[in-house]
Tab-separated table of C-alpha atoms in Angstrom:
chain	number	residue	atom	x	y	z
A	1	MET	CA	127.356	-32.509	66.989
A	2	LYS	CA	130.184	-33.116	64.520
A	3	ILE	CA	130.430	-31.426	61.100
A	4	VAL	CA	131.863	-33.184	58.058
A	5	TYR	CA	132.404	-30.430	55.493
A	6	ALA	CA	132.907	-31.471	51.848
A	7	ALA	CA	134.218	-28.630	49.726
A	8	GLY	CA	137.107	-27.561	47.531
A	9	CYS	CA	139.301	-25.906	50.130
A	10	ILE	CA	142.619	-26.683	51.767
A	11	SER	CA	144.444	-25.092	54.686
A	12	GLU	CA	145.843	-21.604	54.163
A	13	ALA	CA	149.418	-22.843	54.593
A	14	SER	CA	148.960	-25.657	52.046
A	15	TYR	CA	147.321	-23.279	49.586
A	16	ALA	CA	150.280	-20.880	49.804
A	17	ARG	CA	152.757	-23.764	49.525
A	18	LEU	CA	151.085	-25.257	46.442
A	19	TYR	CA	150.295	-22.081	44.541
A	20	GLY	CA	152.565	-19.385	45.969
A	21	GLY	CA	155.274	-19.856	43.349
A	22	SER	CA	153.114	-21.085	40.475
A	23	GLY	CA	151.721	-17.757	39.269
A	24	THR	CA	148.193	-19.076	39.792
A	25	ALA	CA	145.691	-18.832	42.628
A	26	PRO	CA	142.893	-21.205	41.611
A	27	ALA	CA	139.366	-20.835	42.960
A	28	PHE	CA	140.640	-18.354	45.544
A	29	GLN	CA	137.202	-16.902	46.344
A	30	ALA	CA	135.610	-20.306	47.012
A	31	GLN	CA	138.786	-21.410	48.790
A	32	LYS	CA	138.665	-18.515	51.234
A	33	TYR	CA	134.886	-18.682	51.724
A	34	ASN	CA	134.922	-22.379	52.629
A	35	ARG	CA	138.066	-22.193	54.748
A	36	LEU	CA	136.672	-19.330	56.842
A	37	PHE	CA	133.347	-21.128	57.200
A	38	ALA	CA	135.050	-24.308	58.396
A	39	GLU	CA	137.220	-22.364	60.838
A	40	GLY	CA	134.159	-20.551	62.199
A	41	LEU	CA	132.313	-23.814	62.740
A	42	ALA	CA	135.362	-25.325	64.444
A	43	GLU	CA	135.133	-22.687	67.178
A	44	HIS	CA	131.831	-24.322	68.201
A	45	THR	CA	132.187	-28.014	67.377
A	46	GLN	CA	134.408	-30.654	65.774
A	47	VAL	CA	134.967	-30.080	62.049
A	48	ASP	CA	136.482	-32.494	59.541
A	49	VAL	CA	136.964	-31.082	56.040
A	50	VAL	CA	136.930	-33.576	53.170
A	51	SER	CA	138.557	-31.793	50.288
A	52	TYR	CA	141.064	-31.694	47.451
A	53	PRO	CA	143.543	-29.215	45.966
A	54	SER	CA	142.326	-27.457	42.820
A	55	ALA	CA	143.881	-28.773	39.601
A	56	GLU	CA	146.275	-26.420	37.825
A	57	GLU	CA	148.586	-27.334	34.969
A	58	ALA	CA	151.374	-25.264	36.556
A	59	ILE	CA	151.714	-27.686	39.478
A	60	LEU	CA	150.470	-30.928	37.899
A	61	GLY	CA	153.797	-31.853	36.346
A	62	SER	CA	153.775	-35.243	38.074
A	63	GLY	CA	150.175	-35.830	37.065
A	64	VAL	CA	148.865	-35.879	40.639
A	65	ILE	CA	148.632	-33.615	43.688
A	66	SER	CA	148.261	-35.584	46.899
A	67	PRO	CA	148.978	-33.561	50.035
A	68	PRO	CA	149.000	-35.403	53.365
A	69	ASP	CA	146.086	-35.011	55.754
A	70	GLU	CA	146.692	-32.282	58.300
A	71	THR	CA	145.249	-30.303	61.189
A	72	ALA	CA	145.272	-26.517	60.881
A	73	GLY	CA	144.088	-24.719	63.993
A	74	LYS	CA	140.948	-26.561	65.077
A	75	VAL	CA	140.097	-27.948	61.617
A	76	ARG	CA	141.122	-31.420	60.455
A	77	TYR	CA	141.670	-31.763	56.695
A	78	HIS	CA	141.273	-35.087	54.855
A	79	TYR	CA	142.546	-34.711	51.288
A	80	ILE	CA	141.528	-36.481	48.100
A	81	PRO	CA	144.261	-36.644	45.407
A	82	THR	CA	143.820	-34.499	42.289
A	83	TYR	CA	144.800	-36.064	38.951
A	84	ARG	CA	145.632	-34.553	35.576
A	85	SER	CA	143.092	-36.766	33.820
A	86	VAL	CA	139.686	-35.107	34.198
A	87	LEU	CA	137.783	-38.395	34.185
A	88	ARG	CA	140.087	-39.925	36.797
A	89	ARG	CA	139.911	-36.724	38.845
A	90	TRP	CA	136.098	-36.707	38.931
A	91	LEU	CA	135.954	-40.395	39.805
A	92	HIS	CA	138.391	-39.935	42.702
A	93	TYR	CA	136.562	-36.842	43.951
A	94	PHE	CA	133.341	-38.867	44.128
A	95	LEU	CA	134.774	-42.090	45.555
A	96	GLY	CA	137.250	-40.311	47.827
A	97	SER	CA	134.583	-38.046	49.277
A	98	PHE	CA	132.212	-40.985	49.753
A	99	SER	CA	134.753	-43.251	51.465
A	100	ARG	CA	136.141	-40.547	53.752
A	101	CYS	CA	132.687	-39.368	54.774
A	102	MET	CA	131.596	-42.933	55.487
A	103	LYS	CA	134.546	-43.313	57.884
A	104	LEU	CA	133.974	-39.952	59.588
A	105	LEU	CA	130.193	-39.937	59.991
A	106	ASP	CA	128.436	-41.236	63.077
A	107	GLY	CA	125.016	-40.785	64.640
A	108	ASP	CA	125.799	-37.264	65.830
A	109	SER	CA	127.197	-36.000	62.526
A	110	VAL	CA	125.951	-33.463	59.994
A	111	VAL	CA	127.288	-33.227	56.453
A	112	MET	CA	127.796	-29.824	54.820
A	113	ILE	CA	128.516	-29.621	51.089
A	114	ASP	CA	129.461	-26.855	48.701
A	115	CYS	CA	126.924	-27.453	45.927
A	116	TRP	CA	129.380	-26.234	43.261
A	117	ASN	CA	131.858	-29.015	44.044
A	118	GLN	CA	129.609	-31.484	42.303
A	119	MET	CA	131.506	-34.782	42.431
A	120	ALA	CA	132.804	-34.392	45.997
A	121	GLY	CA	129.356	-33.176	47.003
A	122	LEU	CA	127.718	-36.183	45.382
A	123	GLY	CA	129.954	-38.588	47.307
A	124	ALA	CA	129.253	-36.787	50.593
A	125	LEU	CA	125.509	-36.674	49.903
A	126	LEU	CA	125.405	-40.422	49.241
A	127	ALA	CA	127.297	-41.087	52.476
A	128	SER	CA	124.875	-38.890	54.416
A	129	LYS	CA	121.904	-40.842	53.032
A	130	ILE	CA	123.429	-44.197	53.965
A	131	LYS	CA	124.369	-42.994	57.445
A	132	GLY	CA	121.043	-41.223	58.009
A	133	CYS	CA	122.639	-37.793	58.569
A	134	ARG	CA	121.353	-34.347	57.652
A	135	CYS	CA	123.031	-32.769	54.628
A	136	VAL	CA	123.297	-28.974	54.508
A	137	GLY	CA	123.757	-27.481	51.039
A	138	ILE	CA	125.828	-24.292	50.805
A	139	ILE	CA	124.547	-22.315	47.816
A	140	THR	CA	126.555	-19.259	46.809
A	141	ASP	CA	125.164	-18.883	43.266
A	142	LEU	CA	122.295	-20.243	41.229
A	143	PRO	CA	123.180	-23.285	39.078
A	144	GLU	CA	122.024	-21.618	35.867
A	145	PHE	CA	124.514	-18.790	36.398
A	146	LEU	CA	127.538	-21.079	36.783
A	147	GLY	CA	127.291	-23.672	34.064
A	148	ASP	CA	125.109	-25.753	31.812
A	149	GLY	CA	124.604	-29.358	30.844
A	150	ALA	CA	125.911	-31.902	33.352
A	151	THR	CA	127.389	-29.248	35.649
A	152	GLU	CA	124.068	-27.478	36.097
A	153	ALA	CA	122.125	-30.743	36.374
A	154	LEU	CA	124.408	-32.128	39.073
A	155	SER	CA	124.260	-28.915	41.106
A	156	LYS	CA	120.469	-28.901	40.920
A	157	TYR	CA	120.407	-32.559	41.974
A	158	LEU	CA	122.562	-31.823	45.016
A	159	ILE	CA	120.418	-28.852	46.001
A	160	ARG	CA	117.196	-30.804	45.601
A	161	HIS	CA	118.368	-33.648	47.874
A	162	CYS	CA	119.840	-31.586	50.711
A	163	THR	CA	117.873	-31.432	53.952
A	164	ASP	CA	118.862	-27.855	54.905
A	165	TYR	CA	120.385	-24.819	53.198
A	166	VAL	CA	122.816	-21.971	53.700
A	167	VAL	CA	121.979	-19.237	51.189
A	168	LEU	CA	123.215	-15.703	50.555
A	169	THR	CA	119.859	-13.917	50.216
A	170	GLU	CA	116.155	-14.453	50.820
A	171	LEU	CA	115.581	-14.165	47.065
A	172	MET	CA	117.984	-17.057	46.505
A	173	ASN	CA	116.124	-19.157	49.076
A	174	ASN	CA	112.841	-18.440	47.294
A	175	ARG	CA	114.351	-19.773	44.063
A	176	VAL	CA	115.982	-22.968	45.342
A	177	ASN	CA	113.978	-23.965	48.417
A	178	LYS	CA	110.561	-24.728	46.994
A	179	LYS	CA	109.760	-27.261	49.711
A	180	ARG	CA	110.534	-24.756	52.492
A	181	LYS	CA	113.194	-26.828	54.180
A	182	PRO	CA	115.133	-25.289	57.095
A	183	TYR	CA	117.556	-22.594	55.947
A	184	VAL	CA	119.692	-19.730	57.155
A	185	VAL	CA	120.703	-16.603	55.250
A	186	LEU	CA	124.406	-15.789	55.579
A	187	GLU	CA	125.549	-13.161	53.090
A	188	GLY	CA	129.120	-14.123	53.885
A	189	HIS	CA	131.589	-13.975	56.724
A	190	ALA	CA	134.472	-11.724	57.726
A	191	ASP	CA	137.689	-13.297	58.941
A	192	ILE	CA	137.710	-12.954	62.737
A	193	THR	CA	141.520	-13.093	62.788
A	194	MET	CA	141.546	-9.678	61.087
A	195	ALA	CA	140.705	-8.243	64.536
A	196	SER	CA	144.369	-8.659	65.458
A	197	ARG	CA	145.568	-6.646	62.458
A	198	GLU	CA	144.941	-3.027	63.372
A	199	PRO	CA	144.662	-0.615	60.429
A	200	SER	CA	146.828	2.489	60.551
A	201	LEU	CA	147.116	5.677	58.545
A	202	ALA	CA	150.880	5.327	58.834
A	203	LYS	CA	150.694	2.095	56.782
A	204	LYS	CA	148.882	3.756	53.905
A	205	SER	CA	150.641	4.470	50.639
A	206	LYS	CA	151.819	8.062	50.148
A	207	LYS	CA	149.892	8.107	46.908
A	208	ARG	CA	146.125	7.768	47.093
A	209	ILE	CA	145.499	4.239	45.887
A	210	CYS	CA	142.065	3.095	44.729
A	211	MET	CA	142.032	-0.681	44.501
A	212	TYR	CA	139.914	-3.449	43.018
A	213	ALA	CA	140.674	-7.156	43.592
A	214	GLY	CA	138.666	-9.985	42.070
A	215	SER	CA	137.467	-11.258	38.716
A	216	ILE	CA	138.234	-8.723	36.012
A	217	HIS	CA	135.469	-9.733	33.647
A	218	ARG	CA	133.634	-6.967	31.834
A	219	ILE	CA	130.328	-8.212	33.264
A	220	TYR	CA	131.561	-7.098	36.713
A	221	GLY	CA	131.917	-3.470	35.621
A	222	VAL	CA	135.716	-3.286	35.713
A	223	GLU	CA	135.943	-1.661	32.266
A	224	ARG	CA	133.590	1.136	33.345
A	225	LEU	CA	135.591	1.608	36.524
A	226	VAL	CA	138.814	2.083	34.555
A	227	GLU	CA	137.148	4.529	32.160
A	228	GLY	CA	135.614	6.432	35.079
A	229	PHE	CA	138.892	6.630	36.968
A	230	ARG	CA	140.703	7.984	33.919
A	231	GLN	CA	137.973	10.582	33.400
A	232	ALA	CA	138.172	11.641	37.049
A	233	ALA	CA	141.834	12.651	36.571
A	234	ILE	CA	142.443	12.936	40.325
A	235	PRO	CA	145.896	14.301	41.192
A	236	ASN	CA	148.235	11.983	43.135
A	237	ALA	CA	145.828	9.047	42.728
A	238	GLU	CA	146.227	5.661	41.064
A	239	LEU	CA	143.885	2.748	40.353
A	240	HIS	CA	145.399	-0.644	41.186
A	241	ILE	CA	143.684	-3.810	39.921
A	242	TYR	CA	144.429	-7.451	40.783
A	243	GLY	CA	142.823	-10.551	39.297
A	244	THR	CA	142.174	-12.280	35.979
A	245	GLY	CA	139.362	-12.246	33.448
A	246	ASP	CA	138.321	-11.349	29.917
A	247	TYR	CA	139.319	-7.692	30.384
A	248	GLN	CA	142.920	-8.552	31.264
A	249	GLN	CA	144.601	-8.004	27.894
A	250	GLU	CA	142.977	-4.606	27.325
A	251	LEU	CA	143.736	-3.610	30.910
A	252	GLU	CA	147.410	-4.493	30.448
A	253	GLU	CA	147.530	-2.308	27.324
A	254	ILE	CA	145.902	0.609	29.158
A	255	ALA	CA	148.253	0.246	32.134
A	256	ALA	CA	151.254	0.304	29.783
A	257	ARG	CA	150.135	3.708	28.436
A	258	ASP	CA	148.610	5.336	31.513
A	259	PRO	CA	150.769	5.627	34.657
A	260	SER	CA	147.655	6.193	36.821
A	261	ILE	CA	146.480	2.628	36.087
A	262	PHE	CA	148.384	-0.321	37.565
A	263	TYR	CA	147.611	-3.986	36.876
A	264	GLY	CA	149.249	-6.331	39.378
A	265	GLY	CA	148.117	-9.718	38.092
A	266	LEU	CA	146.941	-12.461	40.427
A	267	LEU	CA	148.037	-12.599	44.058
A	268	LEU	CA	147.466	-15.061	46.876
A	269	PRO	CA	144.568	-14.091	49.179
A	270	SER	CA	146.938	-13.124	52.000
A	271	GLN	CA	148.855	-10.831	49.645
A	272	VAL	CA	145.620	-9.209	48.465
A	273	VAL	CA	144.655	-8.345	52.046
A	274	GLU	CA	148.036	-6.663	52.587
A	275	LYS	CA	147.467	-4.496	49.512
A	276	GLU	CA	143.917	-3.672	50.646
A	277	MET	CA	145.171	-2.426	54.007
A	278	GLU	CA	147.700	-0.160	52.283
A	279	ALA	CA	145.119	1.328	49.901
A	280	THR	CA	143.177	4.576	50.370
A	281	LEU	CA	139.884	3.339	48.917
A	282	LEU	CA	138.540	-0.071	47.863
A	283	VAL	CA	136.077	-0.173	44.984
A	284	ASN	CA	133.494	-2.624	43.672
A	285	PRO	CA	131.893	-1.620	40.340
A	286	ARG	CA	129.626	-4.688	40.021
A	287	PRO	CA	126.499	-3.606	38.061
A	288	SER	CA	123.410	-3.487	40.245
A	289	ASP	CA	120.937	-4.179	37.418
A	290	GLU	CA	122.249	-7.603	36.363
A	291	GLU	CA	119.938	-10.500	37.204
A	292	PHE	CA	122.596	-12.522	39.062
A	293	VAL	CA	123.267	-9.818	41.678
A	294	LYS	CA	119.832	-10.356	43.243
A	295	TYR	CA	120.870	-13.818	44.349
A	296	SER	CA	124.523	-13.395	45.280
A	297	PHE	CA	126.618	-11.375	47.689
A	298	PRO	CA	130.169	-10.436	46.646
A	299	SER	CA	132.567	-11.956	49.157
A	300	LYS	CA	134.968	-9.093	48.548
A	301	THR	CA	132.555	-6.764	50.391
A	302	MET	CA	133.231	-8.567	53.684
A	303	GLU	CA	136.953	-8.764	53.027
A	304	TYR	CA	137.132	-5.104	52.010
A	305	MET	CA	135.275	-3.924	55.107
A	306	SER	CA	137.362	-6.029	57.487
A	307	THR	CA	140.576	-4.282	56.415
A	308	GLY	CA	139.557	-0.858	57.747
A	309	THR	CA	139.950	0.723	54.312
A	310	PRO	CA	136.754	2.523	53.196
A	311	VAL	CA	134.655	0.965	50.433
A	312	LEU	CA	133.011	2.587	47.408
A	313	THR	CA	130.497	0.250	45.762
A	314	THR	CA	127.453	0.142	43.549
A	315	ALA	CA	124.098	-0.025	45.354
A	316	LEU	CA	123.641	-3.774	45.030
A	317	PRO	CA	120.141	-5.093	45.822
A	318	CYS	CA	121.682	-7.872	47.938
A	319	LEU	CA	123.077	-5.412	50.508
A	320	PRO	CA	121.149	-5.569	53.806
A	321	GLU	CA	120.168	-2.180	55.262
A	322	GLU	CA	122.566	-2.427	58.171
A	323	TYR	CA	125.523	-2.246	55.766
A	324	LEU	CA	124.494	0.993	54.108
A	325	PRO	CA	125.803	3.528	56.681
A	326	HIS	CA	129.257	1.962	56.446
A	327	LEU	CA	129.757	2.275	52.681
A	328	TYR	CA	130.170	4.930	49.996
A	329	PHE	CA	128.124	4.464	46.814
A	330	PHE	CA	128.306	5.024	43.075
A	331	ARG	CA	124.945	6.652	42.388
A	332	GLU	CA	125.298	6.333	38.608
A	333	GLU	CA	126.985	3.300	37.115
A	334	THR	CA	128.319	4.978	33.983
A	335	PRO	CA	131.961	5.986	33.549
A	336	GLN	CA	130.865	9.587	34.121
A	337	GLY	CA	128.947	8.662	37.281
A	338	MET	CA	131.890	6.664	38.580
A	339	ALA	CA	134.251	9.562	37.881
A	340	GLN	CA	131.987	11.895	39.852
A	341	ALA	CA	131.775	9.520	42.829
A	342	LEU	CA	135.540	8.967	42.863
A	343	ARG	CA	136.213	12.727	42.840
A	344	GLN	CA	133.663	13.287	45.621
A	345	VAL	CA	134.957	10.531	47.919
A	346	LEU	CA	138.605	11.357	47.350
A	347	SER	CA	137.935	15.012	48.153
A	348	LEU	CA	137.613	13.875	51.785
A	349	THR	CA	140.623	14.023	54.067
A	350	ASP	CA	142.693	10.964	54.881
A	351	GLU	CA	141.368	11.125	58.436
A	352	GLU	CA	137.723	11.196	57.310
A	353	LEU	CA	138.265	8.235	54.996
A	354	PHE	CA	140.124	6.306	57.676
A	355	GLN	CA	137.336	6.869	60.211
A	356	LYS	CA	134.723	5.585	57.747
A	357	GLY	CA	136.791	2.479	57.061
A	358	CYS	CA	137.299	1.760	60.750
A	359	GLN	CA	133.552	2.017	61.417
A	360	ALA	CA	132.855	-0.521	58.652
A	361	ARG	CA	135.551	-2.801	60.046
A	362	GLN	CA	134.067	-2.685	63.537
A	363	PHE	CA	130.642	-3.573	62.154
A	364	VAL	CA	131.647	-6.668	60.153
A	365	LEU	CA	134.133	-7.997	62.703
A	366	ARG	CA	131.572	-7.657	65.490
A	367	GLU	CA	128.400	-8.808	63.731
A	368	ARG	CA	129.454	-10.792	60.640
A	369	ASN	CA	132.645	-12.581	61.578
A	370	ASN	CA	132.946	-16.253	60.622
A	371	VAL	CA	132.480	-17.491	64.198
A	372	VAL	CA	129.235	-15.527	64.672
A	373	GLN	CA	127.945	-16.593	61.263
A	374	ALA	CA	128.783	-20.251	61.864
A	375	ALA	CA	126.792	-20.184	65.104
A	376	LYS	CA	123.674	-19.329	63.086
A	377	VAL	CA	124.041	-22.577	61.133
A	378	LEU	CA	124.282	-24.581	64.339
A	379	GLU	CA	121.171	-22.821	65.650
A	380	MET	CA	119.336	-23.916	62.508
A	381	LEU	CA	120.507	-27.489	63.003
A	382	GLU	CA	119.239	-27.355	66.588
A	383	GLY	CA	115.792	-26.382	65.308
A	384	LYS	CA	116.001	-22.621	65.680
A	385	GLY	CA	116.399	-21.750	61.993
A	386	LYS	CA	113.891	-20.579	59.415
A	387	SER	CA	111.708	-22.966	57.478
């Protein structure tokens, strides 16, 4: 079996080269998710990624980004140029994905598409139909939560015409898979290469650093986290936040006044992991009562746990039971409740916190690494999945 994977991801080295000096890190969550998935699959079978670099004004001075095809590890990348003109970009994503997939597909091939890369996905889907190949749709959010109009319609079209699915939760499958096609639930995947990066108390910051990395939109609870941390007033502790979103300007103003709050802007994924390993506690304040959290699984949970730094999170309904012993929880999602949880967790010794983090790391790297998770997709394709 050969996998042709159409998604918006490029190799880690190319990503760092393109965006490392630009001050931007576009689509970094989707980039990392798809790259790790492709690398996990490549440990089992041949994988060709048909992709493109994300468009950013900071690096589109020439009007086009066209990196050469490359092989990174066991994954072969076939790149479609990205143009400044949106119309030209979409047309090339569709035609480029279609033509490359047509060349790569044979009778033993399976197409996998990220359903939120609509034009590249559409080209790959068309190629799979012509070649008579199965097309697996990777669905990491519901279409209605990510856009409207043509964007939502195209995503729904892709989902409807896929033959198999990879979804984050059973609830998501119930929403999108009305015809009960074969599917597998993968809440995410931890980077197996993190096994070689041993956490150490000696590497921790002398100050107790609580850290959040990701989208800093108010809807994700970041504002309440900041208010709660300030109320907690924990000696020798700081809250460090990395990312962008609609809370950024207010956060910058708070950080300028309050030395216990640090805003570090947007970092490359590899830089974020370094900061996470140096931190004392990683936090995720995502509200558990929002409708969208039933159908999604925050990728930062896997990344957080793989670093060996303990995690304090809200009790999200998407969390499988086997995760619960390895996490600390906000029991109340108000600033006051967050302050109480932060004081309680940070009253533990460094050794106790480190042990908790290492247990979580062992769990995700053993049972949820990207190679193990990828194998579940291949089992589905061999007829052993759910339907």
